[in-house]
Amino acid sequence: MHCPDRKGIIADVTQFIHTNNGNIIYIDQYVDRAHKSFFMRVVVESEFNKTSFEDFKDSFNLYIGTSYSLKCSFYLAEEIANVAVFVSKYDHCLYDILSQQRSGKLACNIPFILSNHNDLNLIAKQFDIPFYHIPIEKDNKAEAEEKQFELLKNYKIDSIVLARYMQIVSNSLIDAYPNEIINIHHSFLPAFPGAKPYHSAFDRGVKIIGATSHYVTEKLDSGPIIEQDIVRVSHKHEVNDYILKGQDLERIVLLRALKQHCDRKIMVYNNKTVIFN
Amino acid sequence: MHCPDRKGIIADVTQFIHTNNGNIIYIDQYVDRAHKSFFMRVVVESEFNKTSFEDFKDSFNLYIGTSYSLKCSFYLAEEIANVAVFVSKYDHCLYDILSQQRSGKLACNIPFILSNHNDLNLIAKQFDIPFYHIPIEKDNKAEAEEKQFELLKNYKIDSIVLARYMQIVSNSLIDAYPNEIINIHHSFLPAFPGAKPYHSAFDRGVKIIGATSHYVTEKLDSGPIIEQDIVRVSHKHEVNDYILKGQDLERIVLLRALKQHCDRKIMVYNNKTVIFN
Amino acid sequence: MHCPDRKGIIADVTQFIHTNNGNIIYIDQYVDRAHKSFFMRVVVESEFNKTSFEDFKDSFNLYIGTSYSLKCSFYLAEEIANVAVFVSKYDHCLYDILSQQRSGKLACNIPFILSNHNDLNLIAKQFDIPFYHIPIEKDNKAEAEEKQFELLKNYKIDSIVLARYMQIVSNSLIDAYPNEIINIHHSFLPAFPGAKPYHSAFDRGVKIIGATSHYVTEKLDSGPIIEQDIVRVSHKHEVNDYILKGQDLERIVLLRALKQHCDRKIMVYNNKTVIFN
Amino acid sequence: MHCPDRKGIIADVTQFIHTNNGNIIYIDQYVDRAHKSFFMRVVVESEFNKTSFEDFKDSFNLYIGTSYSLKCSFYLAEEIANVAVFVSKYDHCLYDILSQQRSGKLACNIPFILSNHNDLNLIAKQFDIPFYHIPIEKDNKAEAEEKQFELLKNYKIDSIVLARYMQIVSNSLIDAYPNEIINIHHSFLPAFPGAKPYHSAFDRGVKIIGATSHYVTEKLDSGPIIEQDIVRVSHKHEVNDYILKGQDLERIVLLRALKQHCDRKIMVYNNKTVIFN
């Protein structure tokens, strides 16, 4: 939940939950004092069924939400997201996502994999997940996008992860999935946005390279950053070493971001992320 | 504050503060579910004076503390601790503590420095801080300790930092300052407790060395850990390289621990630390 | 190569290679001054065929090796090792090894997977690799080991990776594969050797947990350390969080160690590793 | 030394040293294959006196240097550099440099401290080092620079460290000290060059902030990078937290860079650094 900051909100929210037979097992809050904004994530144990959950939400919005101008999202722990994976030719992020999801460490369904190339079809087969090959050419973009939207709709997709999908996604897709498309960029943003960041990092002679996972917005590589990490390089490393080291980073950073997203620990505000973990 | 975990505690505490004209600017809580223990740190803005602060404490203890069996410590932000620094011959931790305190980044007073050697007297002079040289020999330990206690009493010392003080402190000192004596051990505890940990790390061929800051308890190098950090080593490094790299680590780790202690962000429980930061 | 340290050895070796039409594209050396031992790794570009490679080796040993009491191993870049993977029930290390090998980032063949349980057979099938289920019981250990040896021989295995294989391997296996069996231990050795290290780390209240990859020797968890890494934990994490964070560490640390082993960058000496990378 | 890459160079150099009664105790080399450039650092033990050292240099240049078009710098271990420290008002880097130099861990002399403000005079006095206050105003820049040059000349300064010196140094100073002026920039370059990088990092919502030490060139914050390091931040941190965390990073990164510079482990080439350590 988030709202303009006001005295008494924590007291009122926790009191409401307490009164409604909820037991708070996690609470974390954050106040952006510059913008006087209040953010809170609460995990509650209670004997909800579908009906009582709806009642709880209505009642909460009526008694607390309105008086504080709260925006609040409610999730039942057992309802996990449907995540589509978009890839091109690189397999490292895809392997990590699929194996972690299969191992039960990534709380989502993966209804399908989509690619503009056919190379990773074999991996989709290994994991027995539908694979859709939708080539993107200069003159078929509208048509390709239409197919994408159809798939997203048919499979009831909640979120999209761009696991080194080497295409710029359209504004209409971004608008349809606000703060629900997660990208991995292979540099320490805002350094080296755009194409070939490892080459640029090599040319600049940096001593550390990075990877950045962020939500996709209309401005390229400028969306809210979810997670970043780095690895050291030295003069001994050539561009190809940067790429290999970087790929190990990319898969780790993307996975961490995706896990937090699937666990509903991220709020987006002012082109930044508030992450409760 | 900490107490046995019970429903409603957050609601009651925040409600109490709200009702008593306090504005919560920081709240963080933690529940140890295995031991059903509840911990919370709250920072409150309010127009306290000495009297109203005492009234607030009494009232809080009466209405909240008793009913939840709460143990709660109250501090005014402007009351900072008196910290004595104990050293032997190494200067790296001492320099860091003194320069950070002098720069205003370490919220404590340093009324005196005590050493069993005279080597660092010059640094005390540099910083214009009283230096007491109390040699420790086999046959003067009781007498030396008596002098220590007198100094600690005269200067109204709240906490002691052992900044590479190469002596084992006595149980009576530990009893007088429970969870108030901070040590830096030059290994990644529990690996390599006791003497010459860098030599042991070298002999074992580890690839990473560490430093550990902890509260001193009667069992050597086994007290509640506050902070740890590490640095990589390789086969190219000799014991002396370990020592040099380690010293850079020691000063950083000890300083971080000391800052958190002075900022009252640490609670000790079950020989572990709960740190709200 | 390694030998007792003596003046002139680098000059003689590089001169020999130069004279024999080799171009040194990598050279790194290390002198253990305490033990007066010399270590060097050299990568040479040359137009070898099978015969000329044998001639080169013979000639090198005759002219250089003998006079310096050198022990030297020679490898052609195109000859990669056969590595058997031993697992029990955990899949995270196995997934990483198989996907990295399949992606061409791990320079080895994986002729088979062996397990004392049948759980991971499905993953072997996914990657189309033979899977052998050899249960280990109290009364069938000799028989099980015999089967293992037969497989290792039939598949001409060079090295074994214990990818969370929850069995202690026998001394006869260790003797047959000296410095060729790589294990991952889920703690920052020498802290917490043996069983349940995450539980021990939790009980001790450490602020950092680690993973260690090492060569297996007869003394449990005491072999030459190849690679270690760490991740931060706090009071908020329960044992299960340690396990999840640790598993991410285990797969990364084991993979790094295995890559260096497959790339022949590791020399073992005095129960330590010298790693040229 | 560095030169165009050619077969046989390592053999010839090591042979020459061997023949001239030198014992190589460290050798490391690097080939930039894209530019076909060769770099090597060699540490030699020998019974040099002033005369024989000059003879050795002449002879090396004659027999090896000329035939390989080598550029080679020779240093005697006992000859340490004179380093001037330029500061403004921040004291954290200055304290670290002075205390490390005083402890014998930084192999240089510090003949004087120069500042455009008088604030840090007290610290200079603490360490008994001459302090020169040369204010910089819009209309006295030429005059101020003249005074700087005079001091640099009088004290025979070899290198300059800008320890948070909040002025842009002139091109004439840069020309007089090529690759001898070390700066600390408080961001992870090339992200956030110029003024107020912590504010920019905060506005962008990065999850990691950094510091970069580099040689000063005419293009602002674009010189050869020596050392970088990073620290994690989260949404909970305000700009002031970035600054405090960053200052701890700045002093560590600058000190590492300065140590390597003083130890003559850095070569500059193509606006990058080759660091042998």
PDB file of N, CA and C in Angstrom, chain C residues 114-185:
ATOM      1  N   LEU C 114      25.725 -40.001 -11.858  1.00  0.00           N
ATOM      2  CA  LEU C 114      25.524 -41.106 -10.926  1.00  0.00           C
ATOM      3  C   LEU C 114      24.865 -40.567  -9.664  1.00  0.00           C
ATOM      4  N   SER C 115      23.922 -41.338  -9.128  1.00  0.00           N
ATOM      5  CA  SER C 115      23.272 -40.901  -7.901  1.00  0.00           C
ATOM      6  C   SER C 115      22.906 -42.077  -7.015  1.00  0.00           C
ATOM      7  N   ASN C 116      22.859 -41.823  -5.728  1.00  0.00           N
ATOM      8  CA  ASN C 116      22.371 -42.836  -4.792  1.00  0.00           C
ATOM      9  C   ASN C 116      20.849 -42.766  -4.637  1.00  0.00           C
ATOM     10  N   HIS C 117      20.239 -41.808  -5.334  1.00  0.00           N
ATOM     11  CA  HIS C 117      18.783 -41.714  -5.354  1.00  0.00           C
ATOM     12  C   HIS C 117      18.326 -41.595  -6.809  1.00  0.00           C
ATOM     13  N   ASN C 118      17.045 -41.772  -7.032  1.00  0.00           N
ATOM     14  CA  ASN C 118      16.562 -41.734  -8.401  1.00  0.00           C
ATOM     15  C   ASN C 118      15.933 -40.391  -8.785  1.00  0.00           C
ATOM     16  N   ASP C 119      15.890 -39.461  -7.826  1.00  0.00           N
ATOM     17  CA  ASP C 119      15.123 -38.216  -8.007  1.00  0.00           C
ATOM     18  C   ASP C 119      15.526 -37.412  -9.240  1.00  0.00           C
ATOM     19  N   LEU C 120      16.813 -37.369  -9.530  1.00  0.00           N
ATOM     20  CA  LEU C 120      17.279 -36.450 -10.580  1.00  0.00           C
ATOM     21  C   LEU C 120      17.379 -37.115 -11.947  1.00  0.00           C
ATOM     22  N   ASN C 121      16.875 -38.318 -12.044  1.00  0.00           N
ATOM     23  CA  ASN C 121      16.870 -39.034 -13.327  1.00  0.00           C
ATOM     24  C   ASN C 121      16.202 -38.188 -14.416  1.00  0.00           C
ATOM     25  N   LEU C 122      15.133 -37.496 -14.033  1.00  0.00           N
ATOM     26  CA  LEU C 122      14.399 -36.676 -14.989  1.00  0.00           C
ATOM     27  C   LEU C 122      15.282 -35.601 -15.622  1.00  0.00           C
ATOM     28  N   ILE C 123      16.138 -34.995 -14.799  1.00  0.00           N
ATOM     29  CA  ILE C 123      17.029 -33.953 -15.324  1.00  0.00           C
ATOM     30  C   ILE C 123      18.046 -34.573 -16.275  1.00  0.00           C
ATOM     31  N   ALA C 124      18.560 -35.746 -15.918  1.00  0.00           N
ATOM     32  CA  ALA C 124      19.476 -36.446 -16.831  1.00  0.00           C
ATOM     33  C   ALA C 124      18.790 -36.688 -18.168  1.00  0.00           C
ATOM     34  N   LYS C 125      17.536 -37.089 -18.094  1.00  0.00           N
ATOM     35  CA  LYS C 125      16.776 -37.323 -19.332  1.00  0.00           C
ATOM     36  C   LYS C 125      16.618 -36.029 -20.109  1.00  0.00           C
ATOM     37  N   GLN C 126      16.290 -34.934 -19.408  1.00  0.00           N
ATOM     38  CA  GLN C 126      16.161 -33.635 -20.080  1.00  0.00           C
ATOM     39  C   GLN C 126      17.399 -33.330 -20.913  1.00  0.00           C
ATOM     40  N   PHE C 127      18.566 -33.677 -20.358  1.00  0.00           N
ATOM     41  CA  PHE C 127      19.818 -33.340 -21.044  1.00  0.00           C
ATOM     42  C   PHE C 127      20.387 -34.526 -21.816  1.00  0.00           C
ATOM     43  N   ASP C 128      19.602 -35.622 -21.823  1.00  0.00           N
ATOM     44  CA  ASP C 128      19.976 -36.787 -22.630  1.00  0.00           C
ATOM     45  C   ASP C 128      21.354 -37.340 -22.249  1.00  0.00           C
ATOM     46  N   ILE C 129      21.559 -37.501 -20.945  1.00  0.00           N
ATOM     47  CA  ILE C 129      22.823 -38.023 -20.429  1.00  0.00           C
ATOM     48  C   ILE C 129      22.513 -39.284 -19.631  1.00  0.00           C
ATOM     49  N   PRO C 130      23.304 -40.361 -19.824  1.00  0.00           N
ATOM     50  CA  PRO C 130      23.051 -41.588 -19.061  1.00  0.00           C
ATOM     51  C   PRO C 130      23.051 -41.330 -17.556  1.00  0.00           C
ATOM     52  N   PHE C 131      22.083 -41.940 -16.862  1.00  0.00           N
ATOM     53  CA  PHE C 131      21.930 -41.766 -15.416  1.00  0.00           C
ATOM     54  C   PHE C 131      22.018 -43.131 -14.755  1.00  0.00           C
ATOM     55  N   TYR C 132      22.902 -43.254 -13.794  1.00  0.00           N
ATOM     56  CA  TYR C 132      23.030 -44.514 -13.083  1.00  0.00           C
ATOM     57  C   TYR C 132      22.617 -44.338 -11.631  1.00  0.00           C
ATOM     58  N   HIS C 133      21.655 -45.136 -11.238  1.00  0.00           N
ATOM     59  CA  HIS C 133      21.162 -45.095  -9.872  1.00  0.00           C
ATOM     60  C   HIS C 133      21.809 -46.219  -9.077  1.00  0.00           C
ATOM     61  N   ILE C 134      22.745 -45.863  -8.237  1.00  0.00           N
ATOM     62  CA  ILE C 134      23.423 -46.860  -7.406  1.00  0.00           C
ATOM     63  C   ILE C 134      23.147 -46.526  -5.941  1.00  0.00           C
ATOM     64  N   PRO C 135      22.120 -47.137  -5.359  1.00  0.00           N
ATOM     65  CA  PRO C 135      21.787 -46.844  -3.951  1.00  0.00           C
ATOM     66  C   PRO C 135      22.936 -47.256  -3.039  1.00  0.00           C
ATOM     67  N   ILE C 136      23.115 -46.472  -1.983  1.00  0.00           N
ATOM     68  CA  ILE C 136      24.144 -46.804  -0.989  1.00  0.00           C
ATOM     69  C   ILE C 136      23.433 -47.162   0.310  1.00  0.00           C
ATOM     70  N   GLU C 137      23.644 -48.368   0.755  1.00  0.00           N
ATOM     71  CA  GLU C 137      23.097 -48.784   2.045  1.00  0.00           C
ATOM     72  C   GLU C 137      24.255 -49.225   2.922  1.00  0.00           C
ATOM     73  N   LYS C 138      23.948 -49.402   4.188  1.00  0.00           N
ATOM     74  CA  LYS C 138      24.992 -49.813   5.121  1.00  0.00           C
ATOM     75  C   LYS C 138      25.725 -51.071   4.658  1.00  0.00           C
ATOM     76  N   ASP C 139      24.967 -52.005   4.092  1.00  0.00           N
ATOM     77  CA  ASP C 139      25.549 -53.322   3.843  1.00  0.00           C
ATOM     78  C   ASP C 139      25.896 -53.565   2.375  1.00  0.00           C
ATOM     79  N   ASN C 140      25.801 -52.534   1.529  1.00  0.00           N
ATOM     80  CA  ASN C 140      26.142 -52.769   0.123  1.00  0.00           C
ATOM     81  C   ASN C 140      27.238 -51.834  -0.373  1.00  0.00           C
ATOM     82  N   LYS C 141      27.970 -51.218   0.549  1.00  0.00           N
ATOM     83  CA  LYS C 141      28.928 -50.189   0.142  1.00  0.00           C
ATOM     84  C   LYS C 141      30.012 -50.715  -0.790  1.00  0.00           C
ATOM     85  N   ALA C 142      30.540 -51.900  -0.473  1.00  0.00           N
ATOM     86  CA  ALA C 142      31.621 -52.455  -1.298  1.00  0.00           C
ATOM     87  C   ALA C 142      31.111 -52.724  -2.708  1.00  0.00           C
ATOM     88  N   GLU C 143      29.946 -53.313  -2.761  1.00  0.00           N
ATOM     89  CA  GLU C 143      29.341 -53.639  -4.052  1.00  0.00           C
ATOM     90  C   GLU C 143      29.046 -52.371  -4.857  1.00  0.00           C
ATOM     91  N   ALA C 144      28.495 -51.368  -4.182  1.00  0.00           N
ATOM     92  CA  ALA C 144      28.180 -50.105  -4.860  1.00  0.00           C
ATOM     93  C   ALA C 144      29.447 -49.470  -5.416  1.00  0.00           C
ATOM     94  N   GLU C 145      30.484 -49.501  -4.618  1.00  0.00           N
ATOM     95  CA  GLU C 145      31.734 -48.890  -5.061  1.00  0.00           C
ATOM     96  C   GLU C 145      32.301 -49.629  -6.263  1.00  0.00           C
ATOM     97  N   GLU C 146      32.148 -50.939  -6.267  1.00  0.00           N
ATOM     98  CA  GLU C 146      32.633 -51.723  -7.400  1.00  0.00           C
ATOM     99  C   GLU C 146      31.936 -51.285  -8.688  1.00  0.00           C
ATOM    100  N   LYS C 147      30.618 -51.095  -8.571  1.00  0.00           N
ATOM    101  CA  LYS C 147      29.864 -50.614  -9.742  1.00  0.00           C
ATOM    102  C   LYS C 147      30.363 -49.237 -10.183  1.00  0.00           C
ATOM    103  N   GLN C 148      30.611 -48.383  -9.211  1.00  0.00           N
ATOM    104  CA  GLN C 148      31.123 -47.045  -9.532  1.00  0.00           C
ATOM    105  C   GLN C 148      32.434 -47.143 -10.307  1.00  0.00           C
ATOM    106  N   PHE C 149      33.346 -47.960  -9.803  1.00  0.00           N
ATOM    107  CA  PHE C 149      34.654 -48.082 -10.454  1.00  0.00           C
ATOM    108  C   PHE C 149      34.509 -48.596 -11.882  1.00  0.00           C
ATOM    109  N   GLU C 150      33.580 -49.527 -12.058  1.00  0.00           N
ATOM    110  CA  GLU C 150      33.369 -50.078 -13.395  1.00  0.00           C
ATOM    111  C   GLU C 150      32.910 -48.989 -14.364  1.00  0.00           C
ATOM    112  N   LEU C 151      31.949 -48.173 -13.890  1.00  0.00           N
ATOM    113  CA  LEU C 151      31.472 -47.062 -14.728  1.00  0.00           C
ATOM    114  C   LEU C 151      32.599 -46.087 -15.042  1.00  0.00           C
ATOM    115  N   LEU C 152      33.356 -45.731 -14.019  1.00  0.00           N
ATOM    116  CA  LEU C 152      34.443 -44.758 -14.197  1.00  0.00           C
ATOM    117  C   LEU C 152      35.453 -45.259 -15.219  1.00  0.00           C
ATOM    118  N   LYS C 153      35.685 -46.576 -15.172  1.00  0.00           N
ATOM    119  CA  LYS C 153      36.651 -47.162 -16.103  1.00  0.00           C
ATOM    120  C   LYS C 153      36.073 -47.226 -17.514  1.00  0.00           C
ATOM    121  N   ASN C 154      34.843 -47.699 -17.593  1.00  0.00           N
ATOM    122  CA  ASN C 154      34.228 -47.848 -18.918  1.00  0.00           C
ATOM    123  C   ASN C 154      34.114 -46.527 -19.659  1.00  0.00           C
ATOM    124  N   TYR C 155      33.800 -45.485 -18.929  1.00  0.00           N
ATOM    125  CA  TYR C 155      33.612 -44.173 -19.560  1.00  0.00           C
ATOM    126  C   TYR C 155      34.908 -43.358 -19.606  1.00  0.00           C
ATOM    127  N   LYS C 156      36.014 -43.982 -19.196  1.00  0.00           N
ATOM    128  CA  LYS C 156      37.322 -43.291 -19.215  1.00  0.00           C
ATOM    129  C   LYS C 156      37.265 -41.921 -18.524  1.00  0.00           C
ATOM    130  N   ILE C 157      36.742 -41.943 -17.310  1.00  0.00           N
ATOM    131  CA  ILE C 157      36.555 -40.693 -16.568  1.00  0.00           C
ATOM    132  C   ILE C 157      37.886 -40.144 -16.053  1.00  0.00           C
ATOM    133  N   ASP C 158      38.097 -38.859 -16.270  1.00  0.00           N
ATOM    134  CA  ASP C 158      39.292 -38.177 -15.777  1.00  0.00           C
ATOM    135  C   ASP C 158      39.064 -37.532 -14.409  1.00  0.00           C
ATOM    136  N   SER C 159      37.881 -36.949 -14.232  1.00  0.00           N
ATOM    137  CA  SER C 159      37.600 -36.197 -13.005  1.00  0.00           C
ATOM    138  C   SER C 159      36.164 -36.464 -12.561  1.00  0.00           C
ATOM    139  N   ILE C 160      35.931 -36.256 -11.269  1.00  0.00           N
ATOM    140  CA  ILE C 160      34.593 -36.448 -10.697  1.00  0.00           C
ATOM    141  C   ILE C 160      34.179 -35.178  -9.984  1.00  0.00           C
ATOM    142  N   VAL C 161      32.957 -34.739 -10.224  1.00  0.00           N
ATOM    143  CA  VAL C 161      32.458 -33.596  -9.468  1.00  0.00           C
ATOM    144  C   VAL C 161      31.305 -34.051  -8.581  1.00  0.00           C
ATOM    145  N   LEU C 162      31.443 -33.788  -7.283  1.00  0.00           N
ATOM    146  CA  LEU C 162      30.405 -34.142  -6.314  1.00  0.00           C
ATOM    147  C   LEU C 162      29.473 -32.936  -6.181  1.00  0.00           C
ATOM    148  N   ALA C 163      28.389 -32.971  -6.933  1.00  0.00           N
ATOM    149  CA  ALA C 163      27.486 -31.817  -7.011  1.00  0.00           C
ATOM    150  C   ALA C 163      26.387 -31.956  -5.961  1.00  0.00           C
ATOM    151  N   ARG C 164      26.755 -31.772  -4.707  1.00  0.00           N
ATOM    152  CA  ARG C 164      25.923 -32.074  -3.538  1.00  0.00           C
ATOM    153  C   ARG C 164      25.584 -33.575  -3.498  1.00  0.00           C
ATOM    154  N   TYR C 165      26.654 -34.400  -3.558  1.00  0.00           N
ATOM    155  CA  TYR C 165      26.535 -35.843  -3.388  1.00  0.00           C
ATOM    156  C   TYR C 165      26.667 -36.109  -1.897  1.00  0.00           C
ATOM    157  N   MET C 166      25.584 -36.514  -1.262  1.00  0.00           N
ATOM    158  CA  MET C 166      25.534 -36.522   0.200  1.00  0.00           C
ATOM    159  C   MET C 166      26.128 -37.796   0.812  1.00  0.00           C
ATOM    160  N   GLN C 167      27.164 -38.314   0.167  1.00  0.00           N
ATOM    161  CA  GLN C 167      27.839 -39.500   0.682  1.00  0.00           C
ATOM    162  C   GLN C 167      29.325 -39.197   0.840  1.00  0.00           C
ATOM    163  N   ILE C 168      29.937 -39.816   1.823  1.00  0.00           N
ATOM    164  CA  ILE C 168      31.388 -39.704   1.958  1.00  0.00           C
ATOM    165  C   ILE C 168      32.020 -40.716   1.014  1.00  0.00           C
ATOM    166  N   VAL C 169      32.913 -40.231   0.116  1.00  0.00           N
ATOM    167  CA  VAL C 169      33.510 -41.157  -0.858  1.00  0.00           C
ATOM    168  C   VAL C 169      34.652 -41.922  -0.206  1.00  0.00           C
ATOM    169  N   SER C 170      34.870 -43.118  -0.708  1.00  0.00           N
ATOM    170  CA  SER C 170      35.828 -44.023  -0.064  1.00  0.00           C
ATOM    171  C   SER C 170      37.266 -43.620  -0.363  1.00  0.00           C
ATOM    172  N   ASN C 171      38.155 -44.070   0.495  1.00  0.00           N
ATOM    173  CA  ASN C 171      39.576 -43.786   0.287  1.00  0.00           C
ATOM    174  C   ASN C 171      40.106 -44.398  -0.998  1.00  0.00           C
ATOM    175  N   SER C 172      39.569 -45.532  -1.388  1.00  0.00           N
ATOM    176  CA  SER C 172      40.080 -46.135  -2.623  1.00  0.00           C
ATOM    177  C   SER C 172      39.712 -45.280  -3.828  1.00  0.00           C
ATOM    178  N   LEU C 173      38.533 -44.661  -3.793  1.00  0.00           N
ATOM    179  CA  LEU C 173      38.164 -43.762  -4.884  1.00  0.00           C
ATOM    180  C   LEU C 173      39.061 -42.515  -4.868  1.00  0.00           C
ATOM    181  N   ILE C 174      39.293 -41.999  -3.681  1.00  0.00           N
ATOM    182  CA  ILE C 174      40.163 -40.807  -3.557  1.00  0.00           C
ATOM    183  C   ILE C 174      41.568 -41.129  -4.063  1.00  0.00           C
ATOM    184  N   ASP C 175      42.056 -42.325  -3.732  1.00  0.00           N
ATOM    185  CA  ASP C 175      43.395 -42.706  -4.180  1.00  0.00           C
ATOM    186  C   ASP C 175      43.454 -42.860  -5.696  1.00  0.00           C
ATOM    187  N   ALA C 176      42.353 -43.308  -6.272  1.00  0.00           N
ATOM    188  CA  ALA C 176      42.334 -43.513  -7.730  1.00  0.00           C
ATOM    189  C   ALA C 176      42.232 -42.188  -8.474  1.00  0.00           C
ATOM    190  N   TYR C 177      41.707 -41.176  -7.813  1.00  0.00           N
ATOM    191  CA  TYR C 177      41.529 -39.861  -8.455  1.00  0.00           C
ATOM    192  C   TYR C 177      42.128 -38.737  -7.596  1.00  0.00           C
ATOM    193  N   PRO C 178      43.448 -38.750  -7.438  1.00  0.00           N
ATOM    194  CA  PRO C 178      44.053 -37.720  -6.585  1.00  0.00           C
ATOM    195  C   PRO C 178      43.920 -36.339  -7.224  1.00  0.00           C
ATOM    196  N   ASN C 179      43.403 -35.381  -6.474  1.00  0.00           N
ATOM    197  CA  ASN C 179      43.191 -34.011  -6.967  1.00  0.00           C
ATOM    198  C   ASN C 179      42.339 -33.978  -8.232  1.00  0.00           C
ATOM    199  N   GLU C 180      41.460 -34.950  -8.352  1.00  0.00           N
ATOM    200  CA  GLU C 180      40.557 -35.005  -9.506  1.00  0.00           C
ATOM    201  C   GLU C 180      39.102 -35.119  -9.056  1.00  0.00           C
ATOM    202  N   ILE C 181      38.864 -35.130  -7.748  1.00  0.00           N
ATOM    203  CA  ILE C 181      37.490 -35.152  -7.241  1.00  0.00           C
ATOM    204  C   ILE C 181      37.195 -33.800  -6.595  1.00  0.00           C
ATOM    205  N   ILE C 182      36.214 -33.111  -7.138  1.00  0.00           N
ATOM    206  CA  ILE C 182      35.878 -31.760  -6.674  1.00  0.00           C
ATOM    207  C   ILE C 182      34.570 -31.807  -5.898  1.00  0.00           C
ATOM    208  N   ASN C 183      34.582 -31.267  -4.699  1.00  0.00           N
ATOM    209  CA  ASN C 183      33.394 -31.239  -3.855  1.00  0.00           C
ATOM    210  C   ASN C 183      32.950 -29.799  -3.610  1.00  0.00           C
ATOM    211  N   ILE C 184      31.666 -29.630  -3.319  1.00  0.00           N
ATOM    212  CA  ILE C 184      31.171 -28.339  -2.841  1.00  0.00           C
ATOM    213  C   ILE C 184      30.677 -28.541  -1.417  1.00  0.00           C
ATOM    214  N   HIS C 185      31.253 -27.762  -0.503  1.00  0.00           N
ATOM    215  CA  HIS C 185      30.785 -27.823   0.882  1.00  0.00           C
ATOM    216  C   HIS C 185      30.031 -26.545   1.181  1.00  0.00           C
TER     217      HIS C 185
END
